[in-house]
Short mmCIF file of C-alpha atoms and ligand atoms in Angstrom, two decimals:
data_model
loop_
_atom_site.label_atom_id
_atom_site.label_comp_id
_atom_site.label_asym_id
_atom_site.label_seq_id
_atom_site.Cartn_x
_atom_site.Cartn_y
_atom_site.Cartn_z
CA UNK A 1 10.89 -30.26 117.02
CA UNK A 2 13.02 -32.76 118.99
CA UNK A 3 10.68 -36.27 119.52
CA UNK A 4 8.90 -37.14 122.57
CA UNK A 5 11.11 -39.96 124.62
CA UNK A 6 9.86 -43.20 124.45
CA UNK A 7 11.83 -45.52 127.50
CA UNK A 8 12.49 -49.09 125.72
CA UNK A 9 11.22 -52.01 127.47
CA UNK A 10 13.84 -53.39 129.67
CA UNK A 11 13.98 -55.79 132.57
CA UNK A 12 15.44 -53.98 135.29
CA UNK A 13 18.40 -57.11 137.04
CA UNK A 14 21.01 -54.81 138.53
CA UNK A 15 21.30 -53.04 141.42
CA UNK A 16 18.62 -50.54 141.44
CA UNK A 17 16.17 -49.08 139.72
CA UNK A 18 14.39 -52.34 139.82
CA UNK A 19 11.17 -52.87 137.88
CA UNK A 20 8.23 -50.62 138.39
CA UNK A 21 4.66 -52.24 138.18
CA UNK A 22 2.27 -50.69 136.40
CA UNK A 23 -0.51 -49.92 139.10
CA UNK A 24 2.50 -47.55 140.80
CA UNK A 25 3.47 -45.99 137.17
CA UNK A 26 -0.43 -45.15 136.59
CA UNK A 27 -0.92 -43.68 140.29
CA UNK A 28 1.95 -41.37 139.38
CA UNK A 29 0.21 -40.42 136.56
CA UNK A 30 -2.55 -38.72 137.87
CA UNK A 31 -3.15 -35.08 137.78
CA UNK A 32 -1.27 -33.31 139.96
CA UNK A 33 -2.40 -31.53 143.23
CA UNK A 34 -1.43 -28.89 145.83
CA UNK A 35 0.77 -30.09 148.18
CA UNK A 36 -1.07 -28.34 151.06
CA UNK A 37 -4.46 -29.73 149.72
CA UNK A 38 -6.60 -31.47 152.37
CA UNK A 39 -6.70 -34.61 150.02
CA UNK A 40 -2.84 -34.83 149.68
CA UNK A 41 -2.34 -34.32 152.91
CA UNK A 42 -4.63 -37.02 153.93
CA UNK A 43 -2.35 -39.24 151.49
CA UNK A 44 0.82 -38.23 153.07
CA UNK A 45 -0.98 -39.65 156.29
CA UNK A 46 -1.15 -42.69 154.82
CA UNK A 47 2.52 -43.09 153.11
CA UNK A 48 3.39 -42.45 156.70
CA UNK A 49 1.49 -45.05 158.25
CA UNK A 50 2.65 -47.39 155.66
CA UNK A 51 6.62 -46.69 156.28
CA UNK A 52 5.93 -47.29 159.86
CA UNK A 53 4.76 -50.61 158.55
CA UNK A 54 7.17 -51.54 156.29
CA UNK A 55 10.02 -50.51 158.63
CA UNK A 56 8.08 -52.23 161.28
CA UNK A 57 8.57 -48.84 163.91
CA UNK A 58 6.09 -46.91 165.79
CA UNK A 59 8.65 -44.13 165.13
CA UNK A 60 6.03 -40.81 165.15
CA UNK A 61 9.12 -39.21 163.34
CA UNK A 62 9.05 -41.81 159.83
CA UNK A 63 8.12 -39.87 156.21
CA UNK A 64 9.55 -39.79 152.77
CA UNK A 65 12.45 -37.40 151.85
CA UNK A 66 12.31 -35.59 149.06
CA UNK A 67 15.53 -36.62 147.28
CA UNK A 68 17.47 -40.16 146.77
CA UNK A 69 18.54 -42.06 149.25
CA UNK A 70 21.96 -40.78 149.06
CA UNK A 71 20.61 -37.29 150.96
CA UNK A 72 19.07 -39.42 153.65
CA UNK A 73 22.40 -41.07 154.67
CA UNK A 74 23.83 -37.36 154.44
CA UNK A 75 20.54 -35.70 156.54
CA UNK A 76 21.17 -38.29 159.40
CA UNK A 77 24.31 -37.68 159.97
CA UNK A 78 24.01 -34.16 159.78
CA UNK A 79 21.55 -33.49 162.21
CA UNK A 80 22.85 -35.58 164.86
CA UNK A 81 27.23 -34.81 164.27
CA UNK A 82 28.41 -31.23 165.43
CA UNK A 83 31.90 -30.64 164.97
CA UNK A 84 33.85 -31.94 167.36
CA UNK A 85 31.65 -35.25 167.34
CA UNK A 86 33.28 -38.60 166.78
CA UNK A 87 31.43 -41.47 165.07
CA UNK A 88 32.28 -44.99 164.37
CA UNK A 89 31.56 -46.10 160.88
CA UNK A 90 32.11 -49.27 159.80
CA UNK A 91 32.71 -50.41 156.25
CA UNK A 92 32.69 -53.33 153.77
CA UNK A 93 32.27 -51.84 151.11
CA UNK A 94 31.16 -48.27 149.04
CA UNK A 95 28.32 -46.84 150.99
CA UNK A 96 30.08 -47.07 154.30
CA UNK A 97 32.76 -45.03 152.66
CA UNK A 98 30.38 -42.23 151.63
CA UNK A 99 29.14 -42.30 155.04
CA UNK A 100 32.68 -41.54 156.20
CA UNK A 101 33.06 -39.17 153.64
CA UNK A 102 30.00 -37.37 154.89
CA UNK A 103 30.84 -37.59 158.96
CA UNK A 104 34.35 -35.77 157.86
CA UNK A 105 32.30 -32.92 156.10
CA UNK A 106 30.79 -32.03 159.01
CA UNK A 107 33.63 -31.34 160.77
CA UNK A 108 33.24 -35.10 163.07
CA UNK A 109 36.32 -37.61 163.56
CA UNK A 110 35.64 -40.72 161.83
CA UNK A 111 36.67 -43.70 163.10
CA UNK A 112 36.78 -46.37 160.34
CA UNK A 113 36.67 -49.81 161.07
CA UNK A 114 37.49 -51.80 157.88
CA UNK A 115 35.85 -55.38 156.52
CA UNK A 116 36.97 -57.07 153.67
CA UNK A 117 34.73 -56.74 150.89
CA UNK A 118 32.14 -59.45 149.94
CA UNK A 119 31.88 -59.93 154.34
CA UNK A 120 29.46 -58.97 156.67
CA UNK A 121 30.88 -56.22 159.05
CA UNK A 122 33.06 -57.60 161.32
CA UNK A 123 31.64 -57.37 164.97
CA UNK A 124 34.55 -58.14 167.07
CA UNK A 125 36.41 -55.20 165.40
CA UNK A 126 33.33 -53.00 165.99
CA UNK A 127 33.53 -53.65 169.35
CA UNK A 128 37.26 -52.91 170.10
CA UNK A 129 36.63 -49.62 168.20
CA UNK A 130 33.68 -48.82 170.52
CA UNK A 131 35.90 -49.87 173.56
CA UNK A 132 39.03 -47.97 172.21
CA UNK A 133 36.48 -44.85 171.60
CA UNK A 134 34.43 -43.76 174.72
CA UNK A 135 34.00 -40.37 173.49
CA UNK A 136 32.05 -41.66 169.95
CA UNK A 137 28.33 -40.51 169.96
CA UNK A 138 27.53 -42.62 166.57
CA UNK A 139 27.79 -45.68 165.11
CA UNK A 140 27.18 -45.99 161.22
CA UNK A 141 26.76 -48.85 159.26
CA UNK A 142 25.13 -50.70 156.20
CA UNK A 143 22.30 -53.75 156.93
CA UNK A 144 22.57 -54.63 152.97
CA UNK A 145 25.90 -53.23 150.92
CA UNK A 146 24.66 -53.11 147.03
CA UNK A 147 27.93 -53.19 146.40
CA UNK A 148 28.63 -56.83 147.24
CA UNK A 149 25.47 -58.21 148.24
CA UNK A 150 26.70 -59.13 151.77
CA UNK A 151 24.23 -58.60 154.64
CA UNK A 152 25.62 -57.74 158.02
CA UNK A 153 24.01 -58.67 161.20
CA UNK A 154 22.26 -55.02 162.01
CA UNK A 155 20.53 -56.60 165.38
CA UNK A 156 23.61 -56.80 166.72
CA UNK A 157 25.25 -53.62 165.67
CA UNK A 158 22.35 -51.68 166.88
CA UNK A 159 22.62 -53.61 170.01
CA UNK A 160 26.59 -52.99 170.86
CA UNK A 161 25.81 -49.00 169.72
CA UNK A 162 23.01 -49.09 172.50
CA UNK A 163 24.51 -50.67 175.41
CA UNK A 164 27.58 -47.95 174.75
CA UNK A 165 25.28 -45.24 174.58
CA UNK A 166 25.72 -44.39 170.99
CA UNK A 167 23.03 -43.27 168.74
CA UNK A 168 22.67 -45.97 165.53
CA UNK A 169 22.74 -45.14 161.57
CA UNK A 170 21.62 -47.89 159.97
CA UNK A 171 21.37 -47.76 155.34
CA UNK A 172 19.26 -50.36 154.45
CA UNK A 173 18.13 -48.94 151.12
CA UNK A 174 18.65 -52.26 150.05
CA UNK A 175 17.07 -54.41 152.36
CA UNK A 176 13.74 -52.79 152.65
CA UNK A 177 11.07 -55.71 151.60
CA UNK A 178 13.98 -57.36 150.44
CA UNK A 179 14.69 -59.26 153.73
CA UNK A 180 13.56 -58.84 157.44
CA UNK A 181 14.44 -55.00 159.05
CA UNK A 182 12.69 -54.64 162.59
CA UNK A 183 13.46 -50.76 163.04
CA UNK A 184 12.01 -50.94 167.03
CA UNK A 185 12.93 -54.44 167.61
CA UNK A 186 16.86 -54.15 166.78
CA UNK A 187 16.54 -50.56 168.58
CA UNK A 188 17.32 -48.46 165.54
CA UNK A 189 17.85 -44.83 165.93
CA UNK A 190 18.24 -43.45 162.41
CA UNK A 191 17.37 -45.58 159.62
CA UNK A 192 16.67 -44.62 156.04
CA UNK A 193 16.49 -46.45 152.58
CA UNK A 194 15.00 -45.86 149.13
CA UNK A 195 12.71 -46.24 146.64
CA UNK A 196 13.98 -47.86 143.50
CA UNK A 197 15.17 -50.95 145.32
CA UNK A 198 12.59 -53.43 146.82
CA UNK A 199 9.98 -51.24 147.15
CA UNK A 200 10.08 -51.32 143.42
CA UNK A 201 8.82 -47.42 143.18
CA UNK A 202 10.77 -44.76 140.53
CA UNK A 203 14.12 -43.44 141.91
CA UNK A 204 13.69 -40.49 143.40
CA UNK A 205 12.51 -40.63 147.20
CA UNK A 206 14.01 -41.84 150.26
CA UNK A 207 12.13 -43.41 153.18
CA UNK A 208 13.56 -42.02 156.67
CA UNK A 209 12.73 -43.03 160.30
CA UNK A 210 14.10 -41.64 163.13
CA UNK A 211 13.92 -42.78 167.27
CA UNK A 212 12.77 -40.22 169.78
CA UNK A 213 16.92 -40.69 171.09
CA UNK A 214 17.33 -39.24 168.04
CA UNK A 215 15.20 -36.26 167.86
CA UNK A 216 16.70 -35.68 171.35
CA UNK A 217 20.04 -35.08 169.64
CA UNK A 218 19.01 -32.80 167.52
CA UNK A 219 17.34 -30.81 169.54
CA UNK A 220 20.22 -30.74 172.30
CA UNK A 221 22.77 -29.21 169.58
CA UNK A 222 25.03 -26.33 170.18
CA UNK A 223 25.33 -25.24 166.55
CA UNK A 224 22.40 -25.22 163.86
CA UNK A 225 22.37 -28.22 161.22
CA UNK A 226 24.99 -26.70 158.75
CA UNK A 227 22.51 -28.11 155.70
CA UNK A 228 19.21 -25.65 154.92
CA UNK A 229 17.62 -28.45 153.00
CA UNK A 230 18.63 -31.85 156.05
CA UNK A 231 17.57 -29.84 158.94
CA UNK A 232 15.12 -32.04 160.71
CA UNK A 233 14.16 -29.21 162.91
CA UNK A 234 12.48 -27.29 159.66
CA UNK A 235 11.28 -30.52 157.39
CA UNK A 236 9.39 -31.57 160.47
CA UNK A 237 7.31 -28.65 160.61
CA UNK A 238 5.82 -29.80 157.16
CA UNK A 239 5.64 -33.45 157.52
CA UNK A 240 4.61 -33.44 161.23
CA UNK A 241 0.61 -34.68 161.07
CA UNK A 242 -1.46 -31.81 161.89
CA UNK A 243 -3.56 -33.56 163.76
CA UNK A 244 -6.58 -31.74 164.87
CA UNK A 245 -6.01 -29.05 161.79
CA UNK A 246 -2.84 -27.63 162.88
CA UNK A 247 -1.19 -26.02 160.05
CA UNK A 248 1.65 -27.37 158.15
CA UNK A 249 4.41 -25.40 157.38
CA UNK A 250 5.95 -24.66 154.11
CA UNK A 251 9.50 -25.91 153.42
CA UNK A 252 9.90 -27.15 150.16
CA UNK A 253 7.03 -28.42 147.46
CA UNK A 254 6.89 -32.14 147.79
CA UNK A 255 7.17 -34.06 144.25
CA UNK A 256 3.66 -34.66 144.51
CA UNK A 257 3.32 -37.24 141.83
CA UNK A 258 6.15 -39.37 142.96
CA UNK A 259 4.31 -39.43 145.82
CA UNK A 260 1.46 -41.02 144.60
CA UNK A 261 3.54 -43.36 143.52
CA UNK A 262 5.42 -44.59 146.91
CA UNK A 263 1.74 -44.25 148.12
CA UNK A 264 0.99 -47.37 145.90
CA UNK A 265 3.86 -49.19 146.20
CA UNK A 266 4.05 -49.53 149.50
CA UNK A 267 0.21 -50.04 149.53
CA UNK A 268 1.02 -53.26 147.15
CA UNK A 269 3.96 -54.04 149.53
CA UNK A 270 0.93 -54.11 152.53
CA UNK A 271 -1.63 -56.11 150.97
CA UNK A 272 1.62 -58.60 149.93
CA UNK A 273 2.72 -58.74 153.57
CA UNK A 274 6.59 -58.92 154.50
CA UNK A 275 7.00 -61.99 155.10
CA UNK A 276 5.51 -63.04 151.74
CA UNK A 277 7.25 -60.60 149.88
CA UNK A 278 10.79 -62.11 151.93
CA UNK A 279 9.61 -65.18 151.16
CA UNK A 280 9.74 -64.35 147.59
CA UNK A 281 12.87 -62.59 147.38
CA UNK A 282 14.56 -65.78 149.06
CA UNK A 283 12.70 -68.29 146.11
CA UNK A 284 13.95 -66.22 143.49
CA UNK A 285 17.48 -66.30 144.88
CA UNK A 286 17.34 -69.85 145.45
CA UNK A 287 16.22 -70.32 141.77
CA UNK A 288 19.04 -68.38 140.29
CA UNK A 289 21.55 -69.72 142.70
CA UNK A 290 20.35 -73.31 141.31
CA UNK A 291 20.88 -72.37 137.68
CA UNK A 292 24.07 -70.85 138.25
CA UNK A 293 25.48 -73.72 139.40
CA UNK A 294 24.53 -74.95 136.00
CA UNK A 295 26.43 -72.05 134.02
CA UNK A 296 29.52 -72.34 136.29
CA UNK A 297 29.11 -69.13 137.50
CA UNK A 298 30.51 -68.50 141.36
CA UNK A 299 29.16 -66.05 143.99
CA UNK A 300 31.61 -63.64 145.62
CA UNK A 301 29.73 -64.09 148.89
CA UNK A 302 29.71 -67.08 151.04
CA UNK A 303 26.04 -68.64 151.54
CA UNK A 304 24.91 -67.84 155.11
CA UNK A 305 25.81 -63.73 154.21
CA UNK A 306 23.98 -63.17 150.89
CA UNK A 307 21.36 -61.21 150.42
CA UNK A 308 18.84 -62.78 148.12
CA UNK A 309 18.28 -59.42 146.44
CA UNK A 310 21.72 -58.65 145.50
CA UNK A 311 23.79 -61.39 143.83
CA UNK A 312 27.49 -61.01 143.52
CA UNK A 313 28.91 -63.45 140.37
CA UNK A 314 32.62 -63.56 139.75
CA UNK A 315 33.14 -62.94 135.76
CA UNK A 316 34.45 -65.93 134.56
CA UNK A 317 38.24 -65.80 133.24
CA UNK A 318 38.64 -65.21 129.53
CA UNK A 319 34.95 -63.54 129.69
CA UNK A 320 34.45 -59.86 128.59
CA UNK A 321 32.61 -58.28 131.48
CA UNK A 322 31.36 -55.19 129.45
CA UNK A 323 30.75 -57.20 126.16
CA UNK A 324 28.26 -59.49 127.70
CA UNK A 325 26.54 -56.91 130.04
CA UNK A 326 25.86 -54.87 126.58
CA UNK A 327 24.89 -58.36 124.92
CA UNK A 328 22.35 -59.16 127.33
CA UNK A 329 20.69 -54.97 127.56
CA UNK A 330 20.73 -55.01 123.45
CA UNK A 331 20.12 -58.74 122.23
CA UNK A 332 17.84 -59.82 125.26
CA UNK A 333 16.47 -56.42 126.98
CA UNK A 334 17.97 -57.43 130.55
CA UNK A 335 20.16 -54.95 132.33
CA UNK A 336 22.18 -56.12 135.19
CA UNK A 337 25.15 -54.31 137.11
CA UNK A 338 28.58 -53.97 137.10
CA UNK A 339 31.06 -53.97 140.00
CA UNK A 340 31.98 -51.34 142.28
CA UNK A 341 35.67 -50.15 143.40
CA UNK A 342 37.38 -52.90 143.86
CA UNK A 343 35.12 -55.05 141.91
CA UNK A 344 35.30 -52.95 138.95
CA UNK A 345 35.32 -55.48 135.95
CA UNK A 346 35.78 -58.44 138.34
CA UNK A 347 31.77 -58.92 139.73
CA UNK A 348 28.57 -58.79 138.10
CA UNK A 349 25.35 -57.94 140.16
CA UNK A 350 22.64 -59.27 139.44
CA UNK A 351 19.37 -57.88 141.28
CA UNK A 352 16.05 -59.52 142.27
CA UNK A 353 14.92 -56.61 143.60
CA UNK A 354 10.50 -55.49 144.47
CA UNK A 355 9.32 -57.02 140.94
CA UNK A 356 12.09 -58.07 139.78
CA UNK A 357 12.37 -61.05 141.99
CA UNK A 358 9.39 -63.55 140.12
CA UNK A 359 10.33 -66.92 139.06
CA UNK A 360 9.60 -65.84 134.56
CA UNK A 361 12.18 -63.19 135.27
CA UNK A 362 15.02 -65.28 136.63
CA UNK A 363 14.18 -67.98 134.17
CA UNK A 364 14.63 -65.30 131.19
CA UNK A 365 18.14 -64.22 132.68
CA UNK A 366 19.51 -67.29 133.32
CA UNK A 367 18.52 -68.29 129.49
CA UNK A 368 20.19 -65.30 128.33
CA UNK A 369 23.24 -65.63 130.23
CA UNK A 370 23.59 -69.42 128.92
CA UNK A 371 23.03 -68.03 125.17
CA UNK A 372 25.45 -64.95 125.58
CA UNK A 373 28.23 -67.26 127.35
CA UNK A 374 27.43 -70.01 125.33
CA UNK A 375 27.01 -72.50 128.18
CA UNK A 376 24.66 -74.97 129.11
CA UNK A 377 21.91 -74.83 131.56
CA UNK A 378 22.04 -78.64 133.13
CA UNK A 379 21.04 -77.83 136.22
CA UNK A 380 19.04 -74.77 136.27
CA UNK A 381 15.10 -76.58 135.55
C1 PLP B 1 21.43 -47.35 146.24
C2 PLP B 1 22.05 -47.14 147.57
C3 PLP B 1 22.27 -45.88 148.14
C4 PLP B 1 22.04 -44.60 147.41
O1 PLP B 1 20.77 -44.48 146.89
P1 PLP B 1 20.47 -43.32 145.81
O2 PLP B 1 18.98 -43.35 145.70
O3 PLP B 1 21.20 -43.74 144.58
O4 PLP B 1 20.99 -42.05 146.35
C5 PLP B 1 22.78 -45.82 149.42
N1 PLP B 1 23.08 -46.92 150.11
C6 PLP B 1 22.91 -48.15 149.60
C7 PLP B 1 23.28 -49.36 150.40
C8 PLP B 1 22.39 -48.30 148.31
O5 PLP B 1 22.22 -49.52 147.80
#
């Protein structure tokens, strides 16, 4: 008979999944439920009250999709883009691409508006391509692109796409507890992330919040929402509260147990608070900027733009960037990331992402990196 898998300890530095604590792993673990059972239910109550929280929204519309956050970017822009639609996307780096890729699969114009990598989104540009582009009805961007750890200034994006009278997309799978997102503040329309970032929950699910502009949208379509699975219209009959008993509808059987799990993470991310959980993202940034200094090691992004969850190094010349990312996951049980596109072989990411981002942890990788490059550490006590 083939073994039972046993996952080897490993401290999760790259880009996502980050490290899971324990409290969420044993929620998950309990026996599993019917989804339609009173008590579950009652849970799924909760998870919803908590998104609202940690997206800081009053959003009715905010739950958990059942899928990674990849399907969220895809099940906002399917609901709101008929063909015939033009949207606005603008990138700086891979997820803005996939978002483009997605707006041209359902038969919308895509109007790309192209930052160099490692910047935040450039706003000037933005706003000729809303100017040049009266007809758009979206605007789609990234608040935190994973793939070069550069955060773009999402106030103001979701400001220019309201004054136009476009509906907002905003991914900030990464930013989520990471750094400050103010869903009703900034005037968000569609906003989604996931759960193997900050949150610091199992891959898997992907938290999704969506303005009452929004729902408007969908419900003034011509065509049905080509997707079975994305259409809002359905999924809401099940995750809609029931209120004063009324039924919920069957769509698809939630992953009950994963549940659970988001149920305690975000519960952990309450009784933290934001701001202190910010607050510790930013510390453990600081700390491994400091002792990177000490190794020589540059970042790809320039200070006032980098998120403190996702840290962009340039691989030293003459260094093997595959040789030492297998060093440090073998000899020293750290896994961090490699680049992305452009970046491939050039970048490594390191993440301080939910758990992840405590002071023991970044003192462990930094001592790891110094032994695997075979550099000092002056400056990094
Ligand atoms: C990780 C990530 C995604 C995709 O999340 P999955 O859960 O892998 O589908 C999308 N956008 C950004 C910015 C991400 O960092």
């Amino acid at each position: 008979m083939t073994e039972a898998f046993k996952a080897p300890t490993r401290l999760l530095m790259g880009p996502g999944p980050s490290n899971v604590a324990p409290e969420v792993l044993a929620a998950s673990a309990q026996t599993t439920i019917g989804h339609l059972d009173p008590a579950f239910q009652a849970m799924m109550e909760e998870v919803k009250d908590l998104l609202r929280y940690a997206f800081q929204t009053k959003n009715s519309v905010t739950f958990p999709i059942s899928a990674p956050a990849s399907l969220a970017m895809e099940s906002g822009l399917v609901n709101v883009l008929e063909p015939g639609d033009t949207a606005i996307i603008a990138q700086n780096g891979v997820f803005g691409g996939r978002m483009a890729d997605i707006v041209g699969r359902c038969g919308a114009t895509c109007v790309l508006v192209e930052t160099e990598w490692g910047k935040p989104i450039d706003l000037d540009k933005v706003a000729e391509a809303i100017k040049a582009h009266p007809e758009a009805k979206l605007l789609g961007f990234v608040h935190a692109e994973t793939s070069t750890g550069a955060e773009s200034d999402a106030a103001t994006l979701a400001k220019m796409a309201a004054d136009a009278g476009l509906l907002s997309l905003m991914d900030t799978v990464t930013g989520l507890g990471g750094v400050p997102v103010r869903v009703d503040d900034w005037g968000v329309d569609i906003t989604y992330s996931g759960t193997q970032k900050c949150l610091s929950v199992p891959p898997g699910l992907a938290p999704f919040t969506v303005s009452e502009r929004a729902i408007e949208a969908v419900e003034a379509r011509k065509t049905k929402v080509q997707s079975w699975f994305n259409d809002l219209n359905l999924v809401l009959g099940y995750w809609k509260s029931g209120g004063g008993g009324g039924a919920r509808s069957y769509h698809h059987t939630a992953p009950v147990n994963a549940l659970y799990g988001l149920h305690e993470g975000l519960r952990r991310l309450q009784d933290e608070g934001l701001e202190a959980s910010w607050a510790r993202h930013a510390a453990a940034h600081e700390q491994l900027a400091k002792g990177l200094q000490g190794l020589e090691l540059g970042f790809v992004v320039d200070a006032p733009y980098r998120l403190p969850q996702l840290n962009s190094i340039w691989v030293p010349d003459g260094i093997d960037d595959a040789e030492t990312r297998s060093k440090l996951l073998t000899e020293h049980g750290i896994e961090i990331g490699a680049g992305l596109g452009p970046f491939a072989g050039k970048v490594w990411r390191i993440g301080l992402m939910g758990e992840t981002a405590r002071e023991e942890n970044v003192s462990r990788l930094l001592g790891a990196l110094s032994k695997v490059l075979g550099r000092g550490l002056q400056a990094a006590e």
